[in-house]
Short mmCIF file of C-alpha atoms in Angstrom, two decimals:
data_model
loop_
_atom_site.label_atom_id
_atom_site.label_comp_id
_atom_site.label_asym_id
_atom_site.label_seq_id
_atom_site.Cartn_x
_atom_site.Cartn_y
_atom_site.Cartn_z
CA UNK I 679 -0.31 0.09 0.18
CA UNK I 680 1.08 3.32 -0.97
CA UNK I 681 -1.08 4.34 2.48
CA UNK I 682 -0.23 2.32 5.28
CA UNK I 683 -2.92 1.32 7.66
CA UNK I 684 -1.53 1.35 11.44
CA UNK I 685 -3.07 -0.20 14.40
CA UNK I 686 -2.07 0.66 18.15
CA UNK I 687 -3.24 -0.90 20.61
CA UNK I 688 -3.67 -1.04 25.02
CA UNK I 689 -5.51 -4.10 25.33
CA UNK I 690 -6.78 -6.69 28.33
CA UNK I 691 -4.60 -9.13 26.51
CA UNK I 692 -1.33 -7.67 27.61
CA UNK I 693 -2.81 -4.97 30.65
CA UNK I 694 -4.32 -6.15 33.57
CA UNK I 695 -7.42 -3.79 34.06
CA UNK I 696 -5.63 -1.52 36.82
CA UNK I 697 -2.68 -0.60 34.36
CA UNK I 698 -5.43 -0.50 30.97
CA UNK I 699 -7.38 2.27 32.52
CA UNK I 700 -4.49 4.69 32.63
CA UNK I 701 -4.40 4.62 28.90
CA UNK I 702 -7.97 5.99 28.93
CA UNK I 703 -8.38 8.62 26.68
CA UNK I 704 -11.04 11.23 28.63
CA UNK I 705 -11.48 14.27 25.76
CA UNK I 706 -12.12 12.24 22.61
CA UNK I 707 -12.38 15.62 20.75
CA UNK I 708 -8.76 16.43 22.09
CA UNK I 709 -7.17 13.43 21.54
CA UNK I 710 -8.26 13.54 17.73
CA UNK I 711 -6.59 16.86 17.36
CA UNK I 712 -3.38 16.22 18.94
CA UNK I 713 -3.30 12.71 16.85
CA UNK I 714 -3.66 14.69 13.60
CA UNK I 715 -1.45 17.29 14.49
CA UNK I 716 1.43 15.63 16.08
CA UNK I 717 1.69 12.19 15.66
CA UNK I 718 2.53 12.29 11.44
CA UNK I 719 -1.41 10.49 10.60
CA UNK I 720 -3.39 11.81 7.90
CA UNK I 721 -6.71 9.77 9.19
CA UNK I 722 -7.16 8.09 12.98
CA UNK I 723 -10.06 6.25 14.57
CA UNK I 724 -10.13 6.05 18.54
CA UNK I 725 -12.05 2.47 19.67
CA UNK I 726 -12.32 2.87 23.23
CA UNK I 727 -13.39 0.15 25.76
CA UNK I 728 -13.40 -1.50 28.97
CA UNK I 729 -10.99 -3.90 27.59
CA UNK I 730 -9.37 -1.66 24.73
CA UNK I 731 -7.92 1.24 23.53
CA UNK I 732 -7.40 1.22 20.34
CA UNK I 733 -6.04 3.86 17.87
CA UNK I 734 -6.41 3.08 13.93
CA UNK I 735 -4.43 5.51 11.85
CA UNK I 736 -3.64 6.18 8.50
CA UNK I 737 -0.63 7.71 6.51
CA UNK I 738 2.24 7.27 3.72
CA UNK I 739 4.85 6.93 6.50
CA UNK I 740 4.73 6.75 10.20
CA UNK I 741 6.72 7.17 13.18
CA UNK I 742 5.61 4.46 16.18
CA UNK I 743 7.51 7.56 18.97
CA UNK I 744 5.44 10.63 17.38
CA UNK I 745 2.51 7.62 18.22
CA UNK I 746 3.12 7.27 21.67
CA UNK I 747 4.46 10.67 22.17
CA UNK I 748 0.99 11.98 21.29
CA UNK I 749 -1.16 9.39 23.62
CA UNK I 750 1.42 10.06 25.93
CA UNK I 751 0.61 13.79 26.55
CA UNK I 752 -3.11 13.06 26.14
CA UNK I 753 -3.44 10.77 28.51
CA UNK I 754 -0.52 12.39 31.33
CA UNK I 755 1.58 9.30 31.27
CA UNK I 756 5.24 9.04 30.93
CA UNK I 757 6.84 7.66 27.44
CA UNK I 758 7.83 4.77 29.59
CA UNK I 759 4.68 3.76 30.21
CA UNK I 760 3.89 2.17 26.36
CA UNK I 761 6.76 0.19 26.08
CA UNK I 762 5.70 -2.87 28.28
CA UNK I 763 1.62 -2.03 26.94
CA UNK I 764 1.24 -1.08 23.74
CA UNK I 765 1.37 -3.09 20.75
CA UNK I 766 1.84 -2.19 16.90
CA UNK I 767 0.83 -3.95 13.66
CA UNK I 768 0.50 -2.07 10.03
CA UNK I 769 -1.15 -3.09 6.87
CA UNK I 770 -2.31 -6.46 6.71
CA UNK I 771 -1.83 -7.23 10.59
CA UNK I 772 -3.69 -4.23 10.95
CA UNK I 773 -6.65 -5.17 8.83
CA UNK I 774 -6.47 -8.84 9.83
CA UNK I 775 -7.02 -7.61 13.69
CA UNK I 776 -10.10 -5.27 13.07
CA UNK I 777 -11.89 -8.25 11.51
CA UNK I 778 -10.98 -10.20 14.08
CA UNK I 779 -12.55 -7.24 16.23
CA UNK I 780 -15.84 -6.81 14.49
CA UNK I 781 -16.71 -10.36 14.58
CA UNK I 782 -15.51 -11.03 18.20
CA UNK I 783 -12.65 -13.24 17.77
CA UNK I 784 -10.32 -11.12 20.05
CA UNK I 785 -13.56 -9.85 22.57
CA UNK I 786 -12.93 -10.83 25.91
CA UNK I 787 -16.34 -12.63 25.81
CA UNK I 788 -15.98 -14.69 23.03
CA UNK I 789 -18.33 -13.59 20.05
CA UNK I 790 -20.03 -10.74 21.84
CA UNK I 791 -22.13 -8.31 19.99
CA UNK I 792 -21.07 -5.02 21.73
CA UNK I 793 -17.34 -4.42 20.05
CA UNK I 794 -19.94 -4.62 17.51
CA UNK I 795 -21.91 -1.63 18.33
CA UNK I 796 -18.98 0.53 19.65
CA UNK I 797 -16.54 0.05 16.55
CA UNK I 798 -19.79 1.71 14.66
CA UNK I 799 -19.78 4.44 17.23
CA UNK I 800 -16.25 5.11 17.25
CA UNK I 801 -16.02 5.84 13.07
CA UNK I 802 -19.41 7.58 13.33
CA UNK I 803 -17.54 9.59 16.25
CA UNK I 804 -14.37 9.87 13.99
CA UNK I 805 -16.35 11.55 10.67
CA UNK I 806 -17.70 13.92 13.05
CA UNK I 807 -15.15 15.49 13.72
CA UNK I 808 -13.44 14.78 10.58
CA UNK I 809 -10.92 12.38 11.95
CA UNK I 810 -11.23 9.88 9.53
CA UNK I 811 -11.30 10.05 5.53
CA UNK I 812 -11.69 8.05 2.42
CA UNK I 813 -9.22 5.53 3.39
CA UNK I 814 -10.59 4.58 7.15
CA UNK I 815 -13.80 5.14 6.06
CA UNK I 816 -13.88 2.27 3.37
CA UNK I 817 -11.95 -0.17 6.03
CA UNK I 818 -14.49 0.56 8.78
CA UNK I 819 -17.27 0.10 6.36
CA UNK I 820 -16.34 -2.93 4.96
CA UNK I 821 -15.02 -4.42 8.34
CA UNK I 822 -18.31 -3.80 9.78
CA UNK I 823 -20.50 -5.72 6.73
CA UNK I 824 -17.80 -8.61 6.55
CA UNK I 825 -17.90 -8.77 11.08
CA UNK I 826 -21.64 -8.66 10.42
CA UNK I 827 -21.53 -11.85 7.99
CA UNK I 828 -18.83 -13.60 9.77
CA UNK I 829 -21.54 -13.76 12.83
CA UNK I 830 -24.20 -14.69 10.77
CA UNK I 831 -22.72 -17.43 8.89
CA UNK I 832 -20.17 -18.70 11.81
CA UNK I 833 -23.19 -18.33 15.03
CA UNK I 834 -20.16 -17.43 16.64
CA UNK I 835 -22.12 -15.04 18.93
CA UNK I 836 -25.42 -17.75 19.39
CA UNK I 837 -26.84 -17.54 23.19
CA UNK I 838 -24.10 -14.53 23.39
CA UNK I 839 -22.48 -13.95 26.88
CA UNK I 840 -22.08 -10.15 27.31
CA UNK I 841 -20.27 -9.06 29.82
CA UNK I 842 -23.60 -7.59 31.75
CA UNK I 843 -24.65 -11.03 32.00
CA UNK I 844 -21.18 -12.72 32.96
CA UNK I 845 -21.43 -10.11 35.76
CA UNK I 846 -24.84 -11.55 36.67
CA UNK I 847 -23.69 -15.49 37.01
CA UNK I 848 -20.69 -14.06 39.05
CA UNK I 849 -23.44 -13.06 41.25
CA UNK I 850 -25.62 -16.44 41.40
CA UNK I 851 -22.30 -18.01 41.85
CA UNK I 852 -21.47 -16.41 44.36
CA UNK I 853 -24.78 -15.23 46.23
CA UNK I 854 -27.36 -17.91 47.34
CA UNK I 855 -31.11 -17.48 46.74
CA UNK I 856 -29.93 -14.38 44.53
CA UNK I 857 -34.03 -13.76 44.25
CA UNK I 858 -34.78 -13.23 48.03
CA UNK I 859 -31.68 -10.35 48.05
CA UNK I 860 -31.41 -6.89 47.39
CA UNK I 861 -30.28 -6.02 44.18
CA UNK I 862 -28.71 -2.03 43.27
CA UNK I 863 -27.46 -1.50 39.72
CA UNK I 864 -24.92 2.16 39.92
CA UNK I 865 -25.22 3.73 36.51
CA UNK I 866 -27.10 3.88 33.42
CA UNK I 867 -24.74 3.46 30.39
CA UNK I 868 -23.48 0.84 28.20
CA UNK I 869 -22.67 -2.07 30.71
CA UNK I 870 -25.63 -1.08 33.00
CA UNK I 871 -27.92 -1.57 29.83
CA UNK I 872 -26.50 -5.28 29.81
CA UNK I 873 -26.53 -6.14 33.38
CA UNK I 874 -30.39 -4.84 33.40
CA UNK I 875 -31.02 -6.90 30.10
CA UNK I 876 -29.68 -9.84 31.95
CA UNK I 877 -31.34 -9.39 35.41
CA UNK I 878 -34.77 -8.63 34.19
CA UNK I 879 -34.53 -12.05 31.72
CA UNK I 880 -33.25 -13.83 34.84
CA UNK I 881 -36.49 -12.48 36.91
CA UNK I 882 -34.64 -10.93 39.12
CA UNK I 883 -35.97 -7.45 41.18
CA UNK I 884 -33.62 -4.92 41.14
CA UNK I 885 -32.77 -1.13 41.97
CA UNK I 886 -31.00 1.50 39.30
CA UNK I 887 -29.77 5.04 40.51
CA UNK I 888 -28.15 7.57 38.26
CA UNK I 889 -26.65 11.12 38.85
CA UNK I 890 -30.59 12.35 38.00
CA UNK I 891 -33.34 10.67 38.93
CA UNK I 892 -35.18 11.53 35.65
CA UNK I 893 -32.01 9.75 33.94
CA UNK I 894 -32.49 6.51 36.19
CA UNK I 895 -36.40 6.85 35.84
CA UNK I 896 -36.35 6.70 31.77
CA UNK I 897 -33.67 3.93 31.83
CA UNK I 898 -35.87 1.77 34.01
CA UNK I 899 -39.03 2.46 31.47
CA UNK I 900 -37.11 0.61 29.06
CA UNK I 901 -34.79 -1.70 30.93
CA UNK I 902 -36.99 -2.40 34.01
CA UNK I 903 -35.98 -2.12 37.22
CA UNK I 904 -36.82 0.77 39.94
CA UNK I 905 -35.71 3.96 40.13
CA UNK I 906 -33.98 4.72 43.14
CA UNK I 907 -32.99 8.56 44.72
CA UNK I 908 -28.62 8.38 44.17
CA UNK I 909 -28.54 10.39 47.64
CA UNK I 910 -30.57 7.39 49.74
CA UNK I 911 -28.49 4.68 47.50
CA UNK I 912 -25.35 5.89 48.81
CA UNK I 913 -26.65 7.25 52.77
CA UNK I 914 -28.15 3.39 52.65
CA UNK I 915 -25.86 0.78 51.24
CA UNK I 916 -26.53 -1.34 54.23
CA UNK I 917 -30.10 -2.03 52.08
CA UNK I 918 -28.41 -3.95 49.78
CA UNK I 919 -26.83 -7.64 49.61
CA UNK I 920 -25.52 -7.15 45.61
CA UNK I 921 -24.46 -3.70 43.91
CA UNK I 922 -23.25 -3.75 40.05
CA UNK I 923 -21.01 -0.51 39.19
CA UNK I 924 -20.78 0.29 35.86
CA UNK I 925 -19.84 4.34 35.48
CA UNK I 926 -17.79 6.38 33.84
CA UNK I 927 -17.08 8.47 37.64
CA UNK I 928 -13.42 9.36 37.52
CA UNK I 929 -13.28 8.82 41.12
CA UNK I 930 -14.12 6.09 43.90
CA UNK I 931 -18.04 6.36 44.08
CA UNK I 932 -18.24 3.30 46.56
CA UNK I 933 -15.87 4.26 49.40
CA UNK I 934 -14.64 2.43 52.00
CA UNK I 935 -15.82 4.28 54.40
CA UNK I 936 -18.98 4.37 53.39
CA UNK I 937 -18.93 0.24 53.11
CA UNK I 938 -17.64 0.26 56.39
CA UNK I 939 -20.81 1.82 57.60
CA UNK I 940 -22.95 0.00 55.97
CA UNK I 941 -21.85 -3.65 57.05
CA UNK I 942 -21.72 -2.09 61.00
CA UNK I 943 -25.82 -2.81 60.26
CA UNK I 944 -25.31 -5.66 58.06
CA UNK I 945 -26.17 -9.47 59.64
CA UNK I 946 -25.16 -10.82 55.95
CA UNK I 947 -22.87 -10.77 53.56
CA UNK I 948 -22.64 -8.28 50.35
CA UNK I 949 -21.16 -8.62 47.31
CA UNK I 950 -19.95 -5.62 44.82
CA UNK I 951 -19.39 -6.09 41.27
CA UNK I 952 -17.09 -3.08 39.33
CA UNK I 953 -17.59 -3.10 36.43
CA UNK I 954 -16.66 0.61 35.86
CA UNK I 955 -13.06 1.62 33.53
CA UNK I 956 -11.54 3.74 35.60
CA UNK I 957 -12.65 1.33 38.81
CA UNK I 958 -14.61 3.42 40.67
CA UNK I 959 -15.00 1.29 43.72
CA UNK I 960 -12.06 0.77 46.22
CA UNK I 961 -9.99 -1.77 46.24
CA UNK I 962 -9.70 -1.69 49.57
CA UNK I 963 -13.54 -2.52 50.16
CA UNK I 964 -12.45 -5.85 49.71
CA UNK I 965 -10.66 -5.90 53.04
CA UNK I 966 -14.19 -5.50 54.91
CA UNK I 967 -15.62 -8.36 56.85
CA UNK I 968 -18.24 -9.81 54.82
CA UNK I 969 -17.92 -8.06 51.77
CA UNK I 970 -16.98 -9.86 48.05
CA UNK I 971 -15.81 -7.39 45.63
CA UNK I 972 -15.25 -8.62 41.81
CA UNK I 973 -14.27 -6.40 38.91
CA UNK I 974 -13.51 -7.04 35.30
CA UNK I 975 -10.20 -9.06 36.05
CA UNK I 976 -12.36 -11.46 37.60
CA UNK I 977 -14.81 -11.76 35.44
CA UNK I 978 -12.32 -12.30 32.27
CA UNK I 979 -10.92 -15.56 34.39
CA UNK I 980 -14.58 -16.99 33.91
CA UNK I 981 -14.89 -16.18 30.54
CA UNK I 982 -12.13 -18.32 29.95
CA UNK I 983 -14.02 -21.01 31.71
CA UNK I 984 -17.34 -19.95 29.92
CA UNK I 985 -15.95 -20.24 26.44
CA UNK I 986 -15.30 -23.91 25.36
CA UNK I 987 -18.97 -23.81 23.58
CA UNK I 988 -17.46 -21.59 20.94
CA UNK I 989 -14.14 -22.60 21.06
CA UNK I 990 -14.99 -24.99 18.62
CA UNK I 991 -16.14 -22.09 15.98
CA UNK I 992 -13.44 -19.97 16.42
CA UNK I 993 -10.89 -22.39 13.60
CA UNK I 994 -14.28 -21.84 10.84
CA UNK I 995 -14.57 -17.55 11.45
CA UNK I 996 -10.72 -17.41 11.11
CA UNK I 997 -10.63 -19.27 7.61
CA UNK I 998 -13.11 -17.12 6.67
CA UNK I 999 -11.01 -14.13 8.28
CA UNK I 1000 -7.91 -14.87 6.54
CA UNK I 1001 -9.95 -14.99 3.16
CA UNK I 1002 -11.79 -11.72 3.72
CA UNK I 1003 -8.37 -9.80 4.53
CA UNK I 1004 -7.04 -10.14 1.26
CA UNK I 1005 -10.47 -9.54 -0.56
CA UNK I 1006 -10.34 -6.51 2.10
CA UNK I 1007 -6.66 -5.36 1.45
CA UNK I 1008 -6.82 -5.41 -2.27
CA UNK I 1009 -9.85 -2.70 -1.86
CA UNK I 1010 -7.71 -0.43 0.72
CA UNK I 1011 -4.98 -0.93 -2.27
CA UNK I 1012 -7.47 -0.24 -5.11
CA UNK I 1013 -8.24 3.46 -3.07
CA UNK I 1014 -4.54 4.42 -4.13
CA UNK I 1015 -5.24 4.80 -7.31
CA UNK I 1016 -8.99 6.09 -7.63
CA UNK I 1017 -8.18 9.74 -7.14
CA UNK I 1018 -5.90 9.03 -10.74
CA UNK I 1019 -9.31 7.42 -12.33
CA UNK I 1020 -11.47 9.75 -11.44
CA UNK I 1021 -9.76 12.30 -12.45
CA UNK I 1022 -8.65 10.98 -15.63
CA UNK I 1023 -12.65 9.81 -16.28
CA UNK I 1024 -13.34 13.40 -15.10
CA UNK I 1025 -11.40 15.11 -17.52
CA UNK I 1026 -12.16 12.98 -20.50
CA UNK I 1027 -15.57 13.69 -19.24
CA UNK I 1028 -15.05 17.12 -19.54
CA UNK I 1029 -13.67 16.60 -23.06
CA UNK I 1030 -16.23 14.42 -24.67
CA UNK I 1031 -18.93 17.20 -23.67
CA UNK I 1032 -16.83 20.44 -25.36
CA UNK I 1033 -16.12 18.27 -28.73
CA UNK I 1034 -19.84 17.21 -28.93
CA UNK I 1035 -20.76 20.25 -28.76
CA UNK I 1036 -18.72 22.03 -31.21
CA UNK I 1037 -19.88 18.62 -33.68
CA UNK I 1038 -23.41 19.87 -32.65
CA UNK I 1039 -23.50 23.43 -33.16
CA UNK I 1040 -21.08 21.97 -36.58
CA UNK I 1041 -24.42 20.33 -37.82
CA UNK I 1042 -26.39 22.61 -36.77
CA UNK I 1043 -28.22 19.80 -35.60
CA UNK I 1044 -31.87 20.64 -33.65
CA UNK I 1045 -33.95 17.28 -33.92
CA UNK I 1046 -33.78 16.17 -29.69
CA UNK I 1047 -33.73 12.30 -30.53
CA UNK I 1048 -31.12 12.65 -32.83
CA UNK I 1049 -28.51 14.60 -30.16
CA UNK I 1050 -29.28 11.84 -28.05
CA UNK I 1051 -28.35 9.03 -30.54
CA UNK I 1052 -24.98 11.07 -30.59
CA UNK I 1053 -23.97 12.11 -26.81
CA UNK I 1054 -25.11 7.79 -25.70
CA UNK I 1055 -22.49 7.24 -29.30
CA UNK I 1056 -19.73 9.65 -27.47
CA UNK I 1057 -20.35 8.24 -23.86
CA UNK I 1058 -19.94 4.87 -25.71
CA UNK I 1059 -16.75 5.22 -27.41
CA UNK I 1060 -15.20 6.99 -24.34
CA UNK I 1061 -16.37 4.46 -22.27
CA UNK I 1062 -14.89 1.43 -24.44
CA UNK I 1063 -11.58 3.39 -25.04
CA UNK I 1064 -10.72 4.68 -21.00
CA UNK I 1065 -12.33 1.44 -19.21
CA UNK I 1066 -10.00 -0.88 -19.86
CA UNK I 1067 -7.27 0.35 -19.26
CA UNK I 1068 -8.07 2.40 -16.08
CA UNK I 1069 -9.28 -1.57 -14.78
CA UNK I 1070 -5.78 -2.25 -14.80
CA UNK I 1071 -4.43 0.75 -13.10
CA UNK I 1072 -6.86 -0.72 -10.62
CA UNK I 1073 -5.94 -3.88 -10.48
CA UNK I 1074 -2.07 -2.89 -10.54
CA UNK I 1075 -3.15 -0.92 -7.50
CA UNK I 1076 -4.73 -4.11 -6.04
CA UNK I 1077 -1.92 -6.25 -6.81
CA UNK I 1078 0.60 -4.19 -4.74
CA UNK I 1079 2.31 -2.50 -8.40
CA UNK I 1080 2.76 1.62 -7.44
CA UNK I 1081 4.91 1.81 -10.56
CA UNK I 1082 2.40 1.14 -13.22
CA UNK I 1083 0.27 3.60 -11.20
CA UNK I 1084 2.97 5.99 -10.89
CA UNK I 1085 3.20 5.43 -14.81
CA UNK I 1086 -0.38 6.08 -15.50
CA UNK I 1087 0.09 9.57 -13.09
CA UNK I 1088 2.48 10.89 -15.47
CA UNK I 1089 0.92 9.54 -18.70
CA UNK I 1090 -2.41 11.02 -17.32
CA UNK I 1091 -0.55 14.18 -16.08
CA UNK I 1092 -2.46 13.89 -13.16
CA UNK I 1093 -1.49 15.98 -10.19
CA UNK I 1094 -1.46 14.62 -6.80
CA UNK I 1095 -1.54 18.03 -5.44
CA UNK I 1096 -4.63 19.31 -6.44
CA UNK I 1097 -6.70 16.01 -5.11
CA UNK I 1098 -8.04 16.15 -1.27
CA UNK I 1099 -8.23 12.98 -0.29
#
């Protein structure tokens, strides 16, 4: 490819959650501006979930140190922090990885659906701030379609297990007679939605709280549960036996002091599941007698134990990805030739129209039917002459022959500087 597609990522595969959350980007708009200005990338898309922060970029040439330095500036980390945690891949490997993401093969929960929606949101956000362009827009659109097709044909996501349902399963495994217990859900975001769906599906009653009562009420109208006042909940943790915490607060919402106080008034234990990234439950809570605290790291362990049913489909999905990535790579290479092809067609079309008008004036032709026939004839002649060399240029680009495209650029006097990607 004349243009390189790169992927820089920090994920749960290499970094535990407490390390991963340090790389979280809080101001996405600023991050896009910084990456476009300082990292040497022409286009970029950021994918950020509880389990990964990934950057996809496009550039003719790139410097991994510049990317790390920009990322460090955005997050306030030292550049050394990236050495052991960040992975860099490019072109074929980057495209292969994106297809693994869209098909659910690289998720903590194998085949889970949530990542596909998150990727769609990521490319939409990048488009809105004009961080992505022709290359990454094309790449993500195709990868999303391919990933959806792979999921449907392989059944890799059948009977899907989301992070939310995993958390509920953990609660079921650790709490006897969960249906008789008081359950609280803090947060109304994506992960909270997954938890609520799972609780509702299993027939559990639960309270929901958020910063505003209105948000809690709206959430409960669609997802089930009973809205509870934020202030009442945080002064009355002793009323609950199981607490799911899934918020984006940049500090500890559930503190050691609050739970210590709550346990003074309880005769039985409490389980807290922190699904937030960054964490919003103080880890010291785990040292309080009668309290069991679990977070995304523990859920990852459970995922490993519960994926056997899907593992036999992995080989099938990998084979499909290996076939599709070659097609995707050819599509991306073809983009290198498209500005030239469009320019040639545009110039020839302008020439055809100009010469047609001259001929019609010389003929003094007024009959609309005859004019239409002559115009269609000129279009057919142009198409038959131009289509073969243009398709050959596209094929050369797909096959990774930039010298042919470069030669064609000279033959057609193509001025790259006048083209906007």
